mmCIF file of C-alpha atoms and ligand atoms in Angstrom:
data_model
loop_
_atom_site.group_PDB
_atom_site.id
_atom_site.type_symbol
_atom_site.label_atom_id
_atom_site.label_comp_id
_atom_site.label_asym_id
_atom_site.label_seq_id
_atom_site.Cartn_x
_atom_site.Cartn_y
_atom_site.Cartn_z
ATOM 1 C CA MET A 1 -4.848 -24.873 6.219
ATOM 2 C CA GLU A 2 -6.359 -24.853 2.775
ATOM 3 C CA PHE A 3 -5.789 -21.137 2.130
ATOM 4 C CA PRO A 4 -3.789 -18.431 3.895
ATOM 5 C CA ILE A 5 -5.795 -16.006 6.038
ATOM 6 C CA LEU A 6 -5.333 -12.252 5.584
ATOM 7 C CA TYR A 7 -6.375 -9.747 8.242
ATOM 8 C CA SER A 8 -6.974 -6.561 6.349
ATOM 9 C CA PHE A 9 -8.471 -3.085 6.441
ATOM 10 C CA ARG A 10 -9.828 -1.774 3.160
ATOM 11 C CA ARG A 11 -8.338 1.728 3.116
ATOM 12 C CA CYS A 12 -5.015 0.949 4.811
ATOM 13 C CA PRO A 13 -2.204 1.611 2.291
ATOM 14 C CA TYR A 14 -0.151 -1.273 3.670
ATOM 15 C CA ALA A 15 -3.090 -3.658 3.342
ATOM 16 C CA ILE A 16 -3.828 -2.333 -0.147
ATOM 17 C CA ARG A 17 -0.346 -3.177 -1.390
ATOM 18 C CA ALA A 18 -0.487 -6.619 0.205
ATOM 19 C CA ARG A 19 -3.847 -7.355 -1.461
ATOM 20 C CA MET A 20 -2.507 -6.084 -4.791
ATOM 21 C CA ALA A 21 0.411 -8.505 -4.589
ATOM 22 C CA LEU A 22 -1.860 -11.421 -3.662
ATOM 23 C CA LYS A 23 -4.110 -10.646 -6.608
ATOM 24 C CA TYR A 24 -1.171 -10.172 -8.987
ATOM 25 C CA SER A 25 0.345 -13.493 -7.922
ATOM 26 C CA LYS A 26 -3.042 -15.219 -8.157
ATOM 27 C CA ILE A 27 -3.032 -16.360 -4.554
ATOM 28 C CA THR A 28 -6.446 -17.337 -3.272
ATOM 29 C CA TYR A 29 -6.884 -16.454 0.387
ATOM 30 C CA ILE A 30 -9.401 -16.073 3.201
ATOM 31 C CA HIS A 31 -10.201 -12.409 3.807
ATOM 32 C CA ARG A 32 -10.859 -11.104 7.305
ATOM 33 C CA GLU A 33 -11.842 -7.450 7.255
ATOM 34 C CA ILE A 34 -11.186 -5.723 10.555
ATOM 35 C CA LYS A 35 -12.038 -2.406 12.160
ATOM 36 C CA LEU A 36 -8.960 -0.671 13.540
ATOM 37 C CA SER A 37 -11.034 0.688 16.427
ATOM 38 C CA ASN A 38 -12.166 -2.794 17.459
ATOM 39 C CA ARG A 39 -9.528 -5.325 16.459
ATOM 40 C CA PRO A 40 -10.354 -8.983 17.007
ATOM 41 C CA ASP A 41 -8.557 -10.999 19.698
ATOM 42 C CA LYS A 42 -7.533 -13.512 17.027
ATOM 43 C CA LEU A 43 -5.402 -10.849 15.320
ATOM 44 C CA TYR A 44 -3.507 -10.130 18.555
ATOM 45 C CA GLU A 45 -3.122 -13.864 19.187
ATOM 46 C CA ILE A 46 -1.184 -14.366 15.973
ATOM 47 C CA SER A 47 0.474 -10.934 15.889
ATOM 48 C CA PRO A 48 0.716 -9.071 19.201
ATOM 49 C CA LYS A 49 1.576 -5.759 17.530
ATOM 50 C CA GLY A 50 -1.947 -5.823 16.113
ATOM 51 C CA THR A 51 -1.305 -3.916 12.883
ATOM 52 C CA VAL A 52 -2.725 -4.905 9.530
ATOM 53 C CA PRO A 53 -2.098 -6.522 7.167
ATOM 54 C CA VAL A 54 -1.125 -9.821 8.759
ATOM 55 C CA MET A 55 -1.152 -13.069 6.872
ATOM 56 C CA MET A 56 -1.327 -16.497 8.424
ATOM 57 C CA ILE A 57 0.151 -19.082 6.087
ATOM 58 C CA SER A 58 0.053 -21.928 8.566
ATOM 59 C CA ASN A 59 -0.104 -22.328 12.341
ATOM 60 C CA ASN A 60 3.572 -21.553 12.659
ATOM 61 C CA LYS A 61 4.079 -19.192 9.742
ATOM 62 C CA ILE A 62 2.731 -15.687 10.176
ATOM 63 C CA ILE A 63 3.768 -12.737 8.003
ATOM 64 C CA GLU A 64 3.404 -9.483 9.907
ATOM 65 C CA GLU A 65 4.697 -6.888 7.436
ATOM 66 C CA SER A 66 2.996 -5.803 4.229
ATOM 67 C CA LEU A 67 6.231 -5.772 2.245
ATOM 68 C CA ASP A 68 6.994 -9.320 3.374
ATOM 69 C CA ILE A 69 3.521 -10.389 2.198
ATOM 70 C CA MET A 70 4.315 -8.831 -1.206
ATOM 71 C CA HIS A 71 7.634 -10.674 -1.397
ATOM 72 C CA TYR A 72 5.990 -13.929 -0.322
ATOM 73 C CA ALA A 73 3.409 -13.557 -3.111
ATOM 74 C CA LEU A 74 5.961 -12.708 -5.779
ATOM 75 C CA GLN A 75 8.122 -15.644 -4.822
ATOM 76 C CA ILE A 76 5.159 -17.835 -5.699
ATOM 77 C CA LYS A 77 4.375 -16.118 -8.986
ATOM 78 C CA ASP A 78 5.879 -13.080 -10.663
ATOM 79 C CA SER A 79 4.705 -13.330 -14.258
ATOM 80 C CA LYS A 80 5.578 -9.707 -15.191
ATOM 81 C CA ASN A 81 8.987 -9.783 -13.463
ATOM 82 C CA LEU A 82 8.032 -7.123 -10.931
ATOM 83 C CA TYR A 83 10.900 -8.024 -8.673
ATOM 84 C CA GLN A 84 13.589 -9.496 -10.874
ATOM 85 C CA ASN A 85 15.637 -6.428 -11.772
ATOM 86 C CA HIS A 86 17.031 -3.322 -10.070
ATOM 87 C CA LEU A 87 16.380 -4.857 -6.688
ATOM 88 C CA GLU A 88 18.548 -2.492 -4.688
ATOM 89 C CA LYS A 89 17.053 0.541 -6.385
ATOM 90 C CA GLN A 90 13.557 -0.778 -5.730
ATOM 91 C CA ASP A 91 14.340 -1.571 -2.091
ATOM 92 C CA ASN A 92 15.744 1.927 -1.552
ATOM 93 C CA LEU A 93 12.732 3.644 -3.088
ATOM 94 C CA ILE A 94 10.363 1.576 -0.946
ATOM 95 C CA LYS A 95 12.409 2.260 2.200
ATOM 96 C CA LYS A 96 12.301 5.977 1.533
ATOM 97 C CA ASN A 97 8.536 5.757 1.121
ATOM 98 C CA ASP A 98 7.966 3.652 4.226
ATOM 99 C CA TYR A 99 10.298 5.456 6.601
ATOM 100 C CA GLN A 100 10.450 9.053 5.356
ATOM 101 C CA PHE A 101 7.528 9.842 3.090
ATOM 102 C CA LYS A 102 4.994 8.062 5.345
ATOM 103 C CA LYS A 103 5.978 10.305 8.265
ATOM 104 C CA ALA A 104 5.573 13.448 6.154
ATOM 105 C CA LEU A 105 2.296 12.107 4.770
ATOM 106 C CA ASP A 106 0.854 11.553 8.255
ATOM 107 C CA ARG A 107 1.745 15.094 9.285
ATOM 108 C CA TYR A 108 0.145 16.475 6.100
ATOM 109 C CA LYS A 109 -2.966 14.310 6.249
ATOM 110 C CA TYR A 110 -3.524 14.756 9.967
ATOM 111 C CA HIS A 111 -2.184 18.347 10.140
ATOM 112 C CA VAL A 112 -4.834 19.327 12.683
ATOM 113 C CA ARG A 113 -3.174 16.959 15.155
ATOM 114 C CA PHE A 114 0.324 18.295 14.433
ATOM 115 C CA LYS A 115 -0.061 21.855 15.571
ATOM 116 C CA GLU A 116 3.672 22.718 15.701
ATOM 117 C CA LYS A 117 3.692 23.668 12.020
ATOM 118 C CA THR A 118 1.207 24.956 9.461
ATOM 119 C CA TYR A 119 -0.688 22.982 6.826
ATOM 120 C CA GLU A 120 1.373 24.773 4.160
ATOM 121 C CA PHE A 121 4.592 23.638 5.820
ATOM 122 C CA TYR A 122 3.463 19.996 5.782
ATOM 123 C CA GLN A 123 2.271 20.315 2.199
ATOM 124 C CA GLU A 124 5.679 21.638 1.171
ATOM 125 C CA GLU A 125 7.278 18.731 3.020
ATOM 126 C CA VAL A 126 5.371 16.090 1.035
ATOM 127 C CA ALA A 127 5.943 18.087 -2.139
ATOM 128 C CA THR A 128 9.706 17.548 -1.895
ATOM 129 C CA PHE A 129 9.137 13.786 -2.216
ATOM 130 C CA LEU A 130 6.432 14.124 -4.866
ATOM 131 C CA LYS A 131 8.702 16.379 -6.969
ATOM 132 C CA GLU A 132 11.369 13.675 -7.020
ATOM 133 C CA TYR A 133 8.866 11.154 -8.363
ATOM 134 C CA ASP A 134 7.578 13.690 -10.853
ATOM 135 C CA ILE A 135 11.083 14.246 -12.236
ATOM 136 C CA ILE A 136 11.623 10.488 -12.583
ATOM 137 C CA LEU A 137 8.291 10.061 -14.365
ATOM 138 C CA ARG A 138 8.980 12.900 -16.782
ATOM 139 C CA ASN A 139 11.302 10.567 -18.657
ATOM 140 C CA GLN A 140 9.921 7.113 -18.064
ATOM 141 C CA LYS A 141 6.596 5.382 -17.508
ATOM 142 C CA TYR A 142 7.251 3.887 -14.081
ATOM 143 C CA LEU A 143 9.438 4.555 -11.054
ATOM 144 C CA ILE A 144 12.299 2.274 -12.090
ATOM 145 C CA ASN A 145 12.063 2.259 -15.872
ATOM 146 C CA GLU A 146 9.552 1.643 -18.657
ATOM 147 C CA ASN A 147 8.158 -1.397 -16.895
ATOM 148 C CA ILE A 148 6.031 -1.573 -13.801
ATOM 149 C CA THR A 149 7.826 -3.045 -10.801
ATOM 150 C CA LEU A 150 7.115 -3.987 -7.221
ATOM 151 C CA SER A 151 8.167 -0.497 -6.139
ATOM 152 C CA ASP A 152 5.316 1.104 -8.118
ATOM 153 C CA TYR A 153 2.771 -1.127 -6.383
ATOM 154 C CA ALA A 154 4.383 -0.707 -2.958
ATOM 155 C CA ILE A 155 4.477 3.096 -3.130
ATOM 156 C CA PHE A 156 1.248 3.776 -5.024
ATOM 157 C CA PRO A 157 -1.221 3.467 -2.082
ATOM 158 C CA PHE A 158 0.686 6.153 -0.154
ATOM 159 C CA ILE A 159 0.769 8.550 -3.113
ATOM 160 C CA ARG A 160 -2.941 7.941 -3.550
ATOM 161 C CA GLN A 161 -3.589 8.857 0.060
ATOM 162 C CA CYS A 162 -1.419 11.948 -0.245
ATOM 163 C CA ALA A 163 -3.038 13.093 -3.498
ATOM 164 C CA HIS A 164 -6.499 12.867 -1.992
ATOM 165 C CA VAL A 165 -5.743 15.415 0.718
ATOM 166 C CA ASP A 166 -5.945 18.090 -2.021
ATOM 167 C CA LEU A 167 -6.424 16.557 -5.428
ATOM 168 C CA ILE A 168 -6.562 19.878 -7.270
ATOM 169 C CA TRP A 169 -3.201 20.957 -5.837
ATOM 170 C CA PHE A 170 -1.735 17.514 -6.577
ATOM 171 C CA LYS A 171 -2.863 17.453 -10.218
ATOM 172 C CA LYS A 172 -1.725 21.020 -10.801
ATOM 173 C CA ASN A 173 1.760 20.526 -9.387
ATOM 174 C CA PHE A 174 2.733 17.005 -10.408
ATOM 175 C CA LYS A 175 2.105 16.700 -14.106
ATOM 176 C CA TYR A 176 3.822 13.335 -14.514
ATOM 177 C CA LEU A 177 3.049 11.752 -11.170
ATOM 178 C CA ALA A 178 -0.683 12.488 -11.510
ATOM 179 C CA PRO A 179 -1.180 10.344 -14.679
ATOM 180 C CA TRP A 180 0.956 7.559 -13.126
ATOM 181 C CA LEU A 181 -1.391 7.596 -10.133
ATOM 182 C CA GLU A 182 -4.458 7.682 -12.358
ATOM 183 C CA LYS A 183 -3.238 4.684 -14.364
ATOM 184 C CA LEU A 184 -2.777 2.615 -11.212
ATOM 185 C CA LYS A 185 -6.026 3.835 -9.643
ATOM 186 C CA THR A 186 -8.045 2.842 -12.690
ATOM 187 C CA SER A 187 -6.280 -0.499 -13.139
ATOM 188 C CA GLU A 188 -8.353 -3.651 -12.948
ATOM 189 C CA LEU A 189 -5.950 -4.933 -10.314
ATOM 190 C CA PHE A 190 -6.554 -2.033 -7.943
ATOM 191 C CA ILE A 191 -10.298 -1.816 -8.524
ATOM 192 C CA SER A 192 -10.735 -5.525 -7.827
ATOM 193 C CA ILE A 193 -8.873 -5.433 -4.512
ATOM 194 C CA MET A 194 -10.972 -2.504 -3.229
ATOM 195 C CA LYS A 195 -14.125 -4.613 -3.037
ATOM 196 C CA LYS A 196 -15.988 -4.021 0.236
ATOM 197 C CA TYR A 197 -16.311 -6.790 2.798
ATOM 198 C CA ASP A 198 -18.302 -7.036 6.005
ATOM 199 C CA ILE A 199 -16.322 -6.810 9.220
ATOM 200 C CA TRP A 200 -15.145 -10.275 10.239
ATOM 201 C CA THR A 201 -16.385 -11.728 13.502
ATOM 202 C CA GLU A 202 -15.197 -14.943 15.086
ATOM 203 C CA GLY A 203 -17.188 -17.924 13.871
ATOM 204 C CA ALA A 204 -18.369 -16.181 10.689
ATOM 205 C CA LYS A 205 -18.335 -18.080 7.420
ATOM 206 C CA ASP A 206 -15.023 -17.729 5.547
ATOM 207 C CA THR A 207 -14.821 -15.114 2.808
ATOM 208 C CA ILE A 208 -12.633 -16.703 0.169
ATOM 209 C CA VAL A 209 -11.032 -14.306 -2.301
ATOM 210 C CA LYS A 210 -10.455 -16.383 -5.395
ATOM 211 C CA ASN A 211 -7.476 -14.855 -7.101
ATOM 212 C CA ASP A 212 -7.090 -17.137 -10.072
HETATM 213 N N1 GSH B 1 4.953 -1.873 8.896
HETATM 214 C C1 GSH B 1 3.595 -2.344 8.867
HETATM 215 C C2 GSH B 1 2.661 -1.184 9.107
HETATM 216 C C3 GSH B 1 1.201 -1.570 9.122
HETATM 217 C C4 GSH B 1 0.338 -0.463 9.733
HETATM 218 O O1 GSH B 1 0.823 0.441 10.419
HETATM 219 N N2 GSH B 1 -0.987 -0.571 9.511
HETATM 220 C C5 GSH B 1 -1.889 0.363 10.127
HETATM 221 C C6 GSH B 1 -3.174 0.523 9.356
HETATM 222 S S1 GSH B 1 -2.906 1.420 7.860
HETATM 223 C C7 GSH B 1 -2.284 -0.171 11.484
HETATM 224 O O2 GSH B 1 -2.531 -1.344 11.634
HETATM 225 N N3 GSH B 1 -2.361 0.734 12.456
HETATM 226 C C8 GSH B 1 -2.762 0.399 13.774
HETATM 227 C C9 GSH B 1 -1.674 0.575 14.789
HETATM 228 O O3 GSH B 1 -0.612 1.108 14.445
HETATM 229 O O4 GSH B 1 -1.888 0.172 15.934
HETATM 230 C C10 GSH B 1 3.336 -3.043 7.535
HETATM 231 O O5 GSH B 1 4.028 -2.726 6.563
HETATM 232 O O6 GSH B 1 2.496 -3.948 7.482
#
């Protein structure tokens, strides 16, 4: 295989962070945009769980988790030392995002489906996490220290999703987290990976994303 193949969905926060890492590490790849409501058989063939992102490096090397795609990319190139220091601290922050915050975020975002509690309850639940980030960012530019790290990129797409549920509330309550989000949202890196692609169908011409 000349280039790895990435199955992706534009707005998926996991796919966003994987694409950010591929761009950051200058890895050129073949992009296959999918629709979650009509996933291609090829995706299930290489990864039966059928979630995105999934990256096929070769016929016998498939990466099925977004964080693993990020680590794969950074092992190839990590010019700003995103994952060279404070590894345990970074891993813990990302774990908390992926396993705790994501659950609270889903309940907040899709509150109409979670009728057991009120919207305000779910908003307060996400706020407890957002407050912690806000306190960290009161004293430093990024989540670990003054330098951007993998944890900022890995967590950012979820904060973005959360903020957009009620942007006015978010900006009013999280004075330090809001500018951090804005900086990442307006970064060239993020803007470039949000390019729109047609839905991939089997047999279609390859869409090569040249990340060099
Ligand atoms: N742990 C996975 C989660 C990926 C994930 O849940 N992606 C969502 C889209 S944002 C998905 O594919 N959902 C479809 C499903 O769960 O069947 C990762 O980090 O890659």
